[in-house]
CSV table of C-alpha atoms in Angstrom, one decimal:
chain,number,residue,atom,x,y,z
A,496,UNK,CA,86.7,86.7,63.0
A,497,UNK,CA,88.3,87.4,66.4
A,498,UNK,CA,91.5,89.6,66.8
A,499,UNK,CA,93.6,88.4,69.8
A,500,UNK,CA,96.1,90.5,71.5
A,501,UNK,CA,98.9,88.8,73.4
A,502,UNK,CA,101.4,90.2,76.0
A,503,UNK,CA,104.5,88.2,76.0
A,504,UNK,CA,107.5,87.6,78.3
A,505,UNK,CA,110.6,85.9,77.0
A,506,UNK,CA,114.2,85.3,77.6
A,507,UNK,CA,115.7,85.9,74.0
A,508,UNK,CA,119.2,84.1,74.8
A,509,UNK,CA,118.8,81.2,72.5
A,510,UNK,CA,116.6,82.7,69.9
A,511,UNK,CA,117.4,84.7,66.6
A,512,UNK,CA,115.4,87.6,67.7
A,513,UNK,CA,111.7,87.8,67.5
A,514,UNK,CA,111.7,87.2,63.8
A,515,UNK,CA,113.8,87.3,60.7
A,516,UNK,CA,113.1,88.6,57.1
A,517,UNK,CA,111.4,86.0,54.7
A,518,UNK,CA,109.9,82.9,56.1
A,519,UNK,CA,109.9,83.0,60.0
A,520,UNK,CA,109.4,79.3,60.3
A,521,UNK,CA,112.5,78.7,58.8
A,522,UNK,CA,114.7,80.1,61.8
A,523,UNK,CA,114.9,79.6,65.6
A,524,UNK,CA,113.0,82.9,66.5
A,525,UNK,CA,110.5,83.7,69.3
A,526,UNK,CA,107.7,84.4,67.1
A,527,UNK,CA,108.3,81.2,65.1
A,528,UNK,CA,107.7,79.1,68.4
A,529,UNK,CA,104.7,81.1,69.3
A,530,UNK,CA,103.2,80.7,65.7
A,531,UNK,CA,103.8,76.9,65.7
A,532,UNK,CA,101.7,76.6,68.9
A,533,UNK,CA,98.9,78.8,67.6
A,534,UNK,CA,98.5,77.2,64.4
A,535,UNK,CA,98.1,73.8,66.3
A,536,UNK,CA,95.8,75.4,68.7
A,537,UNK,CA,93.5,76.9,66.0
A,538,UNK,CA,94.1,74.1,63.6
A,539,UNK,CA,95.0,76.4,60.7
A,540,UNK,CA,98.1,77.1,58.9
A,541,UNK,CA,97.3,80.6,57.6
A,542,UNK,CA,97.6,82.4,60.9
A,543,UNK,CA,99.7,85.8,60.9
A,544,UNK,CA,101.3,87.2,64.2
A,545,UNK,CA,101.9,90.8,64.3
A,546,UNK,CA,104.4,92.3,66.8
A,547,UNK,CA,104.7,95.5,68.3
A,548,UNK,CA,108.4,95.4,68.1
A,549,UNK,CA,110.9,93.1,66.3
A,550,UNK,CA,113.5,92.5,69.1
A,551,UNK,CA,117.0,91.5,68.0
A,552,UNK,CA,119.1,88.5,68.5
A,553,UNK,CA,119.6,87.9,72.3
A,554,UNK,CA,117.3,90.7,73.3
A,555,UNK,CA,114.5,89.8,75.9
A,556,UNK,CA,111.1,91.2,76.5
A,557,UNK,CA,108.9,91.8,79.9
A,558,UNK,CA,106.1,92.7,77.7
A,559,UNK,CA,106.1,92.2,74.0
A,560,UNK,CA,102.7,92.9,72.3
A,561,UNK,CA,101.5,90.7,69.3
A,562,UNK,CA,98.1,90.0,67.8
A,563,UNK,CA,96.6,87.3,65.6
A,564,UNK,CA,93.0,86.9,64.0
A,565,UNK,CA,91.3,83.8,64.2
A,566,UNK,CA,87.7,82.1,63.8
A,567,UNK,CA,88.4,79.9,66.7
A,568,UNK,CA,85.7,80.1,69.6
A,569,UNK,CA,88.2,78.8,72.0
A,570,UNK,CA,87.9,81.0,75.4
A,571,UNK,CA,90.8,83.3,76.0
A,572,UNK,CA,91.8,81.6,79.3
A,573,UNK,CA,91.9,78.4,77.4
A,574,UNK,CA,94.0,79.9,74.7
A,575,UNK,CA,96.5,81.4,77.2
A,576,UNK,CA,96.5,78.0,79.1
A,577,UNK,CA,97.0,76.0,75.9
A,578,UNK,CA,100.0,78.1,74.7
A,579,UNK,CA,101.9,78.3,78.0
A,580,UNK,CA,101.4,74.4,78.1
A,581,UNK,CA,103.0,73.9,74.8
A,582,UNK,CA,105.6,76.8,74.5
A,583,UNK,CA,109.1,76.6,75.7
A,584,UNK,CA,109.7,77.5,79.2
A,585,UNK,CA,111.6,80.8,78.2
A,586,UNK,CA,108.5,82.1,76.5
A,587,UNK,CA,105.3,83.1,78.3
A,588,UNK,CA,102.0,84.5,77.5
A,589,UNK,CA,101.2,86.6,80.4
A,590,UNK,CA,97.7,88.0,79.0
A,591,UNK,CA,95.4,87.2,76.1
A,592,UNK,CA,92.5,89.5,75.4
A,593,UNK,CA,90.2,90.2,72.6
A,594,UNK,CA,90.3,93.6,70.9
A,595,UNK,CA,88.9,95.6,67.9
A,596,UNK,CA,89.2,94.0,64.5
A,597,UNK,CA,91.3,96.9,63.2
A,598,UNK,CA,93.9,96.8,66.0
A,599,UNK,CA,97.6,96.1,64.9
A,600,UNK,CA,100.3,95.5,67.4
A,601,UNK,CA,102.7,97.5,65.3
A,602,UNK,CA,100.7,100.1,63.4
A,603,UNK,CA,98.8,101.2,66.6
A,604,UNK,CA,101.8,101.5,68.9
A,605,UNK,CA,102.5,105.0,70.0
A,606,UNK,CA,105.7,104.4,72.1
A,607,UNK,CA,108.0,102.0,73.3
A,608,UNK,CA,110.5,101.5,76.2
A,609,UNK,CA,113.7,99.6,76.4
A,610,UNK,CA,115.8,99.0,79.8
A,611,UNK,CA,119.5,98.1,79.8
A,612,UNK,CA,121.1,96.4,82.7
A,613,UNK,CA,124.9,96.6,83.3
A,614,UNK,CA,127.1,95.5,86.1
A,615,UNK,CA,130.6,96.3,86.6
A,616,UNK,CA,133.5,95.3,89.1
A,617,UNK,CA,136.4,92.7,89.3
A,618,UNK,CA,134.3,89.9,88.2
A,619,UNK,CA,130.9,89.3,86.3
A,620,UNK,CA,128.0,87.7,88.3
A,621,UNK,CA,128.1,84.0,87.2
A,622,UNK,CA,124.2,83.5,87.8
A,623,UNK,CA,123.3,86.8,86.1
A,624,UNK,CA,125.5,86.3,82.9
A,625,UNK,CA,122.5,85.6,80.6
A,626,UNK,CA,120.4,88.6,81.5
A,627,UNK,CA,123.0,91.4,82.4
A,628,UNK,CA,125.9,92.9,80.6
A,629,UNK,CA,129.2,93.5,82.3
A,630,UNK,CA,132.1,95.8,82.1
A,631,UNK,CA,135.4,95.6,84.1
A,632,UNK,CA,135.3,99.5,83.9
A,633,UNK,CA,132.9,101.6,86.1
A,634,UNK,CA,130.9,104.0,83.7
A,635,UNK,CA,130.6,107.6,84.9
A,636,UNK,CA,126.8,107.9,85.4
A,637,UNK,CA,126.8,111.7,85.4
A,638,UNK,CA,128.9,111.8,82.1
A,639,UNK,CA,126.2,109.4,80.5
A,640,UNK,CA,123.5,111.5,81.9
A,641,UNK,CA,125.1,114.7,80.2
A,642,UNK,CA,125.6,112.5,77.0
A,643,UNK,CA,121.9,111.4,77.0
A,644,UNK,CA,120.6,115.0,77.1
A,645,UNK,CA,122.1,115.6,73.7
A,646,UNK,CA,120.2,112.6,72.2
A,647,UNK,CA,116.8,113.4,74.0
A,648,UNK,CA,114.5,115.0,71.3
A,649,UNK,CA,113.4,114.7,67.7
A,650,UNK,CA,116.3,113.9,65.6
A,651,UNK,CA,117.2,112.1,62.4
A,652,UNK,CA,118.7,109.0,63.9
A,653,UNK,CA,119.9,107.4,60.7
A,654,UNK,CA,123.8,107.6,61.9
A,655,UNK,CA,122.6,105.7,65.1
A,656,UNK,CA,120.9,103.0,63.2
A,657,UNK,CA,122.4,100.0,61.1
A,658,UNK,CA,119.6,100.4,58.6
A,659,UNK,CA,120.4,100.7,55.1
A,660,UNK,CA,117.9,103.5,53.8
A,661,UNK,CA,119.3,106.9,52.9
A,662,UNK,CA,116.1,108.7,53.7
A,663,UNK,CA,115.5,110.9,56.8
A,664,UNK,CA,114.8,108.9,59.7
A,665,UNK,CA,113.1,111.2,62.3
A,666,UNK,CA,112.6,109.7,65.7
A,667,UNK,CA,111.6,111.4,68.9
A,668,UNK,CA,113.4,110.2,72.0
A,669,UNK,CA,111.2,111.4,75.0
A,670,UNK,CA,113.5,110.5,77.8
A,671,UNK,CA,116.7,108.5,78.9
A,672,UNK,CA,117.0,107.8,82.6
A,673,UNK,CA,120.4,106.6,84.1
A,674,UNK,CA,120.3,105.3,87.6
A,675,UNK,CA,122.0,102.5,89.7
A,676,UNK,CA,123.6,101.4,92.8
A,677,UNK,CA,127.5,101.2,93.3
A,678,UNK,CA,128.1,98.2,91.2
A,679,UNK,CA,125.3,98.4,88.5
A,680,UNK,CA,123.8,100.8,85.9
A,681,UNK,CA,120.3,101.0,84.2
A,682,UNK,CA,119.7,102.9,81.1
A,683,UNK,CA,115.9,103.4,80.3
A,684,UNK,CA,115.1,105.0,76.8
A,685,UNK,CA,111.7,105.9,75.9
A,686,UNK,CA,110.9,106.8,72.3
A,687,UNK,CA,107.9,107.0,69.7
A,688,UNK,CA,109.9,104.4,67.8
A,689,UNK,CA,113.3,102.7,67.2
A,690,UNK,CA,115.1,102.2,64.1
A,691,UNK,CA,117.1,99.0,63.4
A,692,UNK,CA,119.6,98.6,66.1
A,693,UNK,CA,119.1,102.1,67.1
A,694,UNK,CA,118.6,101.4,71.0
A,695,UNK,CA,121.7,99.3,71.1
A,696,UNK,CA,123.8,101.8,69.3
A,697,UNK,CA,122.7,104.6,71.3
A,698,UNK,CA,123.5,102.6,74.5
A,699,UNK,CA,126.9,101.5,73.0
A,700,UNK,CA,127.9,105.0,72.4
A,701,UNK,CA,126.6,106.3,75.9
A,702,UNK,CA,128.6,103.4,77.4
A,703,UNK,CA,131.8,104.4,75.4
A,704,UNK,CA,131.5,108.1,76.8
A,705,UNK,CA,130.9,106.8,80.3
A,706,UNK,CA,134.1,104.8,80.5
A,707,UNK,CA,136.2,107.5,78.8
A,708,UNK,CA,136.6,106.0,75.3
A,709,UNK,CA,135.1,109.0,73.6
A,710,UNK,CA,133.9,112.7,74.5
A,711,UNK,CA,130.4,113.7,74.7
A,712,UNK,CA,131.1,116.3,71.9
A,713,UNK,CA,131.2,113.3,69.5
A,714,UNK,CA,127.3,113.1,69.8
A,715,UNK,CA,126.4,116.2,67.5
A,716,UNK,CA,129.1,115.1,65.1
A,717,UNK,CA,127.5,111.5,64.8
A,718,UNK,CA,124.2,113.0,64.0
A,719,UNK,CA,125.8,115.0,61.2
A,720,UNK,CA,127.7,112.0,59.9
A,721,UNK,CA,131.0,113.4,60.6
A,722,UNK,CA,131.9,110.6,63.1
A,723,UNK,CA,130.5,107.1,63.4
A,724,UNK,CA,128.5,105.9,66.4
A,725,UNK,CA,130.1,103.2,68.8
A,726,UNK,CA,129.4,99.4,68.3
A,727,UNK,CA,125.9,98.1,69.5
A,728,UNK,CA,126.0,97.2,73.1
A,729,UNK,CA,125.7,93.4,74.4
A,730,UNK,CA,122.2,92.5,73.7
A,731,UNK,CA,122.0,90.2,76.7
A,732,UNK,CA,121.3,93.3,79.1
A,733,UNK,CA,118.5,94.7,77.0
A,734,UNK,CA,114.9,94.2,77.7
A,735,UNK,CA,111.9,95.5,75.9
A,736,UNK,CA,110.0,96.8,78.8
A,737,UNK,CA,106.7,98.3,77.5
A,738,UNK,CA,104.7,99.2,74.3
A,739,UNK,CA,102.0,101.9,74.8
A,740,UNK,CA,98.8,102.2,72.5
């Protein structure tokens, strides 16, 4: 049995996320498209595809990682070529390699990094509209940096998540970088893990602070549950940048 690790780039615009709960094949998902091609490639219907992250609806990826097991003896380059030939043009396999049998894309991940891109001004960029969020208000980068300092560290991020559990959800955010030029903003978030919708809710809250819709002092109150976090940010500006192992 061979264990194959894929690195995948995709435009999430028209997909219902990486996968959905239940039968993945019943939905228009990125993993569903890839599984369909893999099953034809190896001639079996019992293939399982495990991902490092389950990106949400409309979220993109520069480097998603997934693995599947197969008894096929097809060379790796032939696998990569086959998948790229039959996958939609908005999904690409950038690498395929054989890894130890016990490797699991989700369970062995040690950290994940997301990058958010926002432009602002009098009009949105017509040709960037699928991959960049837009605001008519200019966010204050320094305010966002100061707010981000209160999020970095190990906290219970339950109140920055749309998950339904009532248990403690400890996550360590290693860093949040805020940078950009006169008409654009980038927010990079690196953490050991992310809860459901956590990255979008953090960014939505930071952007609300940056445009003056709420004060930095709200962040400790959100952690305590005294206040609600902001609505999740627009997913089209969000990219899964890297998963580390």
